[in-house]
PDB file of C-alpha atoms in Angstrom:
ATOM      1  CA  MET A  21    -216.415 100.531 147.488  1.00 76.00           C
ATOM      2  CA  GLN A  22    -214.423  97.651 146.027  1.00 84.00           C
ATOM      3  CA  LYS A  23    -211.235  98.659 144.185  1.00 90.00           C
ATOM      4  CA  GLU A  24    -210.472  96.673 141.038  1.00 90.00           C
ATOM      5  CA  LEU A  25    -207.314  96.851 138.920  1.00 93.00           C
ATOM      6  CA  ARG A  26    -207.101  95.210 135.494  1.00 94.00           C
ATOM      7  CA  VAL A  27    -203.898  95.275 133.467  1.00 97.00           C
ATOM      8  CA  ALA A  28    -204.286  94.298 129.822  1.00 98.00           C
ATOM      9  CA  ALA A  29    -202.254  94.310 126.608  1.00 98.00           C
ATOM     10  CA  TYR A  30    -203.660  95.043 123.148  1.00 98.00           C
ATOM     11  CA  ALA A  31    -202.424  95.018 119.555  1.00 98.00           C
ATOM     12  CA  VAL A  32    -202.843  97.531 116.766  1.00 98.00           C
ATOM     13  CA  CYS A  33    -202.483  95.459 113.597  1.00 98.00           C
ATOM     14  CA  VAL A  34    -202.718  97.478 110.397  1.00 98.00           C
ATOM     15  CA  ARG A  35    -201.929  96.217 106.913  1.00 97.00           C
ATOM     16  CA  GLU A  36    -202.895  97.437 103.458  1.00 97.00           C
ATOM     17  CA  GLY A  37    -205.074 100.182 104.930  1.00 97.00           C
ATOM     18  CA  GLN A  38    -207.051  97.826 107.142  1.00 98.00           C
ATOM     19  CA  MET A  39    -207.151  97.323 110.898  1.00 98.00           C
ATOM     20  CA  LEU A  40    -207.741  94.018 112.659  1.00 98.00           C
ATOM     21  CA  LEU A  41    -210.503  94.205 115.275  1.00 98.00           C
ATOM     22  CA  ALA A  42    -212.303  91.704 117.478  1.00 98.00           C
ATOM     23  CA  ARG A  43    -215.977  92.023 118.392  1.00 98.00           C
ATOM     24  CA  TRP A  44    -216.448  92.089 122.163  1.00 96.00           C
ATOM     25  CA  VAL A  45    -219.686  90.797 123.650  1.00 94.00           C
ATOM     26  CA  ALA A  46    -220.657  92.834 126.731  1.00 89.00           C
ATOM     27  CA  GLY A  47    -222.475  91.380 129.715  1.00 84.00           C
ATOM     28  CA  ASP A  48    -225.769  92.805 128.448  1.00 88.00           C
ATOM     29  CA  GLY A  49    -225.285  91.091 125.074  1.00 91.00           C
ATOM     30  CA  SER A  50    -224.376  94.235 123.130  1.00 94.00           C
ATOM     31  CA  ARG A  51    -221.461  93.964 120.731  1.00 97.00           C
ATOM     32  CA  HIS A  52    -218.675  96.476 120.141  1.00 97.00           C
ATOM     33  CA  TRP A  53    -215.504  96.303 118.080  1.00 98.00           C
ATOM     34  CA  THR A  54    -212.294  96.436 120.082  1.00 98.00           C
ATOM     35  CA  LEU A  55    -208.600  95.773 119.684  1.00 98.00           C
ATOM     36  CA  PRO A  56    -207.517  92.166 119.930  1.00 98.00           C
ATOM     37  CA  GLY A  57    -205.989  91.705 123.348  1.00 97.00           C
ATOM     38  CA  GLY A  58    -206.963  91.316 126.942  1.00 96.00           C
ATOM     39  CA  GLY A  59    -206.085  90.793 130.549  1.00 96.00           C
ATOM     40  CA  MET A  60    -202.709  89.644 131.782  1.00 97.00           C
ATOM     41  CA  ASP A  61    -202.486  86.430 133.746  1.00 97.00           C
ATOM     42  CA  HIS A  62    -200.675  86.629 137.075  1.00 96.00           C
ATOM     43  CA  GLY A  63    -196.919  86.540 136.452  1.00 97.00           C
ATOM     44  CA  GLU A  64    -197.297  86.994 132.686  1.00 97.00           C
ATOM     45  CA  ASP A  65    -195.247  89.569 130.798  1.00 97.00           C
ATOM     46  CA  PRO A  66    -197.458  92.006 128.813  1.00 97.00           C
ATOM     47  CA  TYR A  67    -195.444  91.216 125.661  1.00 98.00           C
ATOM     48  CA  ASP A  68    -196.477  87.577 126.012  1.00 98.00           C
ATOM     49  CA  THR A  69    -200.045  88.597 126.903  1.00 98.00           C
ATOM     50  CA  VAL A  70    -200.599  90.434 123.629  1.00 98.00           C
ATOM     51  CA  ILE A  71    -199.235  87.499 121.604  1.00 98.00           C
ATOM     52  CA  ARG A  72    -201.479  85.020 123.457  1.00 98.00           C
ATOM     53  CA  GLU A  73    -204.602  87.188 123.330  1.00 97.00           C
ATOM     54  CA  VAL A  74    -204.339  87.998 119.614  1.00 98.00           C
ATOM     55  CA  ASP A  75    -203.989  84.289 118.865  1.00 97.00           C
ATOM     56  CA  GLU A  76    -206.985  83.413 121.078  1.00 97.00           C
ATOM     57  CA  GLU A  77    -209.258  86.084 119.596  1.00 97.00           C
ATOM     58  CA  THR A  78    -208.228  86.095 115.927  1.00 98.00           C
ATOM     59  CA  GLY A  79    -206.195  82.987 115.079  1.00 97.00           C
ATOM     60  CA  TYR A  80    -203.194  85.076 114.046  1.00 98.00           C
ATOM     61  CA  THR A  81    -199.655  84.863 115.357  1.00 98.00           C
ATOM     62  CA  VAL A  82    -198.182  88.307 115.925  1.00 98.00           C
ATOM     63  CA  GLN A  83    -194.822  89.873 116.620  1.00 98.00           C
ATOM     64  CA  PRO A  84    -195.045  93.044 118.733  1.00 98.00           C
ATOM     65  CA  ALA A  85    -193.081  95.681 116.798  1.00 97.00           C
ATOM     66  CA  ALA A  86    -193.360  98.769 119.006  1.00 97.00           C
ATOM     67  CA  LEU A  87    -194.817  99.899 122.288  1.00 97.00           C
ATOM     68  CA  LEU A  88    -197.255 102.647 121.300  1.00 97.00           C
ATOM     69  CA  GLY A  89    -198.286 103.686 124.787  1.00 96.00           C
ATOM     70  CA  VAL A  90    -200.113 103.004 127.999  1.00 95.00           C
ATOM     71  CA  HIS A  91    -203.651 104.229 128.633  1.00 94.00           C
ATOM     72  CA  SER A  92    -205.227 104.485 132.061  1.00 93.00           C
ATOM     73  CA  VAL A  93    -208.973 104.545 132.588  1.00 92.00           C
ATOM     74  CA  LEU A  94    -211.030 105.015 135.757  1.00 91.00           C
ATOM     75  CA  ARG A  95    -214.679 104.033 136.002  1.00 89.00           C
ATOM     76  CA  ARG A  96    -217.257 103.328 138.660  1.00 90.00           C
ATOM     77  CA  TYR A  97    -220.013 100.868 138.046  1.00 83.00           C
ATOM     78  CA  PRO A  98    -222.573  98.885 140.046  1.00 83.00           C
ATOM     79  CA  ARG A  99    -221.707  95.385 141.239  1.00 80.00           C
ATOM     80  CA  ARG A 100    -223.843  92.646 142.720  1.00 79.00           C
ATOM     81  CA  LEU A 101    -225.528  93.104 146.070  1.00 82.00           C
ATOM     82  CA  GLY A 102    -225.697  96.877 145.687  1.00 82.00           C
ATOM     83  CA  THR A 103    -221.951  97.511 145.888  1.00 84.00           C
ATOM     84  CA  VAL A 104    -220.003  99.801 143.586  1.00 87.00           C
ATOM     85  CA  ALA A 105    -216.708  98.972 141.879  1.00 86.00           C
ATOM     86  CA  ASP A 106    -213.973 101.583 141.639  1.00 90.00           C
ATOM     87  CA  PHE A 107    -212.340 100.190 138.473  1.00 90.00           C
ATOM     88  CA  HIS A 108    -208.878 101.126 137.207  1.00 93.00           C
ATOM     89  CA  GLY A 109    -207.889  99.732 133.824  1.00 93.00           C
ATOM     90  CA  LEU A 110    -204.296  99.919 132.634  1.00 95.00           C
ATOM     91  CA  ARG A 111    -204.065  99.231 128.897  1.00 96.00           C
ATOM     92  CA  ILE A 112    -200.695  98.539 127.307  1.00 97.00           C
ATOM     93  CA  VAL A 113    -200.903  99.115 123.543  1.00 98.00           C
ATOM     94  CA  TYR A 114    -198.459  97.584 121.061  1.00 98.00           C
ATOM     95  CA  GLU A 115    -198.147  97.845 117.322  1.00 98.00           C
ATOM     96  CA  ALA A 116    -197.915  94.269 116.051  1.00 98.00           C
ATOM     97  CA  GLN A 117    -197.219  92.553 112.760  1.00 98.00           C
ATOM     98  CA  ILE A 118    -199.033  89.409 111.632  1.00 98.00           C
ATOM     99  CA  THR A 119    -196.452  86.634 111.191  1.00 98.00           C
ATOM    100  CA  GLY A 120    -198.644  83.556 110.774  1.00 98.00           C
ATOM    101  CA  GLY A 121    -201.935  81.840 111.401  1.00 97.00           C
ATOM    102  CA  SER A 122    -205.245  82.489 109.708  1.00 97.00           C
ATOM    103  CA  LEU A 123    -208.340  84.435 110.664  1.00 97.00           C
ATOM    104  CA  ARG A 124    -210.792  82.551 112.866  1.00 96.00           C
ATOM    105  CA  TYR A 125    -213.242  83.392 115.610  1.00 94.00           C
ATOM    106  CA  GLU A 126    -212.714  82.822 119.323  1.00 93.00           C
ATOM    107  CA  GLU A 127    -214.782  80.074 120.927  1.00 89.00           C
ATOM    108  CA  ASP A 128    -216.146  80.437 124.468  1.00 88.00           C
ATOM    109  CA  GLY A 129    -214.414  83.755 125.049  1.00 90.00           C
ATOM    110  CA  SER A 130    -215.250  87.414 125.419  1.00 92.00           C
ATOM    111  CA  THR A 131    -215.293  87.995 121.640  1.00 95.00           C
ATOM    112  CA  ASP A 132    -217.418  86.309 118.985  1.00 96.00           C
ATOM    113  CA  MET A 133    -215.841  87.542 115.761  1.00 96.00           C
ATOM    114  CA  ALA A 134    -212.677  89.045 114.292  1.00 98.00           C
ATOM    115  CA  ALA A 135    -212.390  90.974 111.046  1.00 98.00           C
ATOM    116  CA  TRP A 136    -210.319  93.431 109.052  1.00 98.00           C
ATOM    117  CA  HIS A 137    -211.853  96.900 108.643  1.00 98.00           C
ATOM    118  CA  GLY A 138    -210.739  99.737 106.393  1.00 98.00           C
ATOM    119  CA  LEU A 139    -209.162 102.561 108.410  1.00 98.00           C
ATOM    120  CA  ASP A 140    -211.676 104.973 106.865  1.00 97.00           C
ATOM    121  CA  ASP A 141    -214.556 102.729 107.998  1.00 98.00           C
ATOM    122  CA  VAL A 142    -213.508 102.427 111.659  1.00 98.00           C
ATOM    123  CA  PRO A 143    -215.154 105.719 112.754  1.00 96.00           C
ATOM    124  CA  ARG A 144    -218.540 104.372 111.608  1.00 97.00           C
ATOM    125  CA  LEU A 145    -218.273 101.121 113.587  1.00 98.00           C
ATOM    126  CA  GLN A 146    -219.918 100.487 116.937  1.00 97.00           C
ATOM    127  CA  ARG A 147    -216.658 100.399 118.914  1.00 97.00           C
ATOM    128  CA  VAL A 148    -215.109 100.877 122.331  1.00 96.00           C
ATOM    129  CA  GLU A 149    -213.170 104.044 123.117  1.00 94.00           C
ATOM    130  CA  LEU A 150    -209.886 102.122 123.178  1.00 96.00           C
ATOM    131  CA  VAL A 151    -209.994 101.715 119.389  1.00 97.00           C
ATOM    132  CA  ASP A 152    -209.898 105.500 118.922  1.00 96.00           C
ATOM    133  CA  ILE A 153    -207.209 105.953 121.562  1.00 95.00           C
ATOM    134  CA  ALA A 154    -205.017 103.254 120.029  1.00 96.00           C
ATOM    135  CA  LEU A 155    -205.461 104.619 116.488  1.00 96.00           C
ATOM    136  CA  GLN A 156    -204.412 108.035 117.746  1.00 95.00           C
ATOM    137  CA  MET A 157    -201.321 106.484 119.381  1.00 96.00           C
ATOM    138  CA  TRP A 158    -200.536 104.600 116.156  1.00 97.00           C
ATOM    139  CA  ARG A 159    -200.860 107.728 114.014  1.00 95.00           C
ATOM    140  CA  GLU A 160    -199.157 110.215 116.339  1.00 93.00           C
ATOM    141  CA  ARG A 161    -196.621 107.939 118.074  1.00 94.00           C
ATOM    142  CA  PRO A 162    -196.320 110.193 121.136  1.00 89.00           C
ATOM    143  CA  ALA A 163    -192.783 110.094 122.537  1.00 89.00           C
ATOM    144  CA  ASP A 164    -194.104 109.736 126.082  1.00 88.00           C
ATOM    145  CA  GLY A 165    -196.681 107.072 125.111  1.00 86.00           C
ATOM    146  CA  HIS A 166    -199.559 109.204 126.392  1.00 84.00           C
ATOM    147  CA  THR A 167    -202.461 110.565 124.405  1.00 79.00           C
ATOM    148  CA  VAL A 168    -205.680 112.338 125.236  1.00 70.00           C
ATOM    149  CA  PRO A 169    -208.574 110.774 123.319  1.00 60.00           C
ATOM    150  CA  GLU A 170    -210.414 112.874 120.790  1.00 57.00           C
ATOM    151  CA  ARG A 171    -214.148 113.184 121.374  1.00 53.00           C
ATOM    152  CA  ARG A 172    -216.400 111.181 119.068  1.00 49.00           C
ATOM    153  CA  SER A 173    -218.796 113.153 116.947  1.00 46.00           C
TER     154      SER A 173
END
């Protein structure tokens, strides 16, 4: 089994009761809303990663304001040639403030759209689990940066 580690940084951007999300396009073509953010480049600081990724996916310039937490996820999934990946994702979640730029969509990336969504509307969106985890971190601000995700209904 091939072990894979992916470290990524994401932003929770909330203003006027709305949350900024990017729409991720999965390998099978399905689309799910997610936080703007993504994988760190080798040697890159996660603080710089979240700034770069938000700009790439949304067109906005952000200033990370607080470290909300770190979420760890383990998954196994099939890979090519009948192998199985033992995937470990480490997600660093920041609260960030928009400081410039304007909303636009990413070209030739893993997302195809970015949009603001009312906080009350987020539970009805087709979304990845990270959105719920990050919203819980943002609301609760756990001192240790760790949260257990609530189950979707």
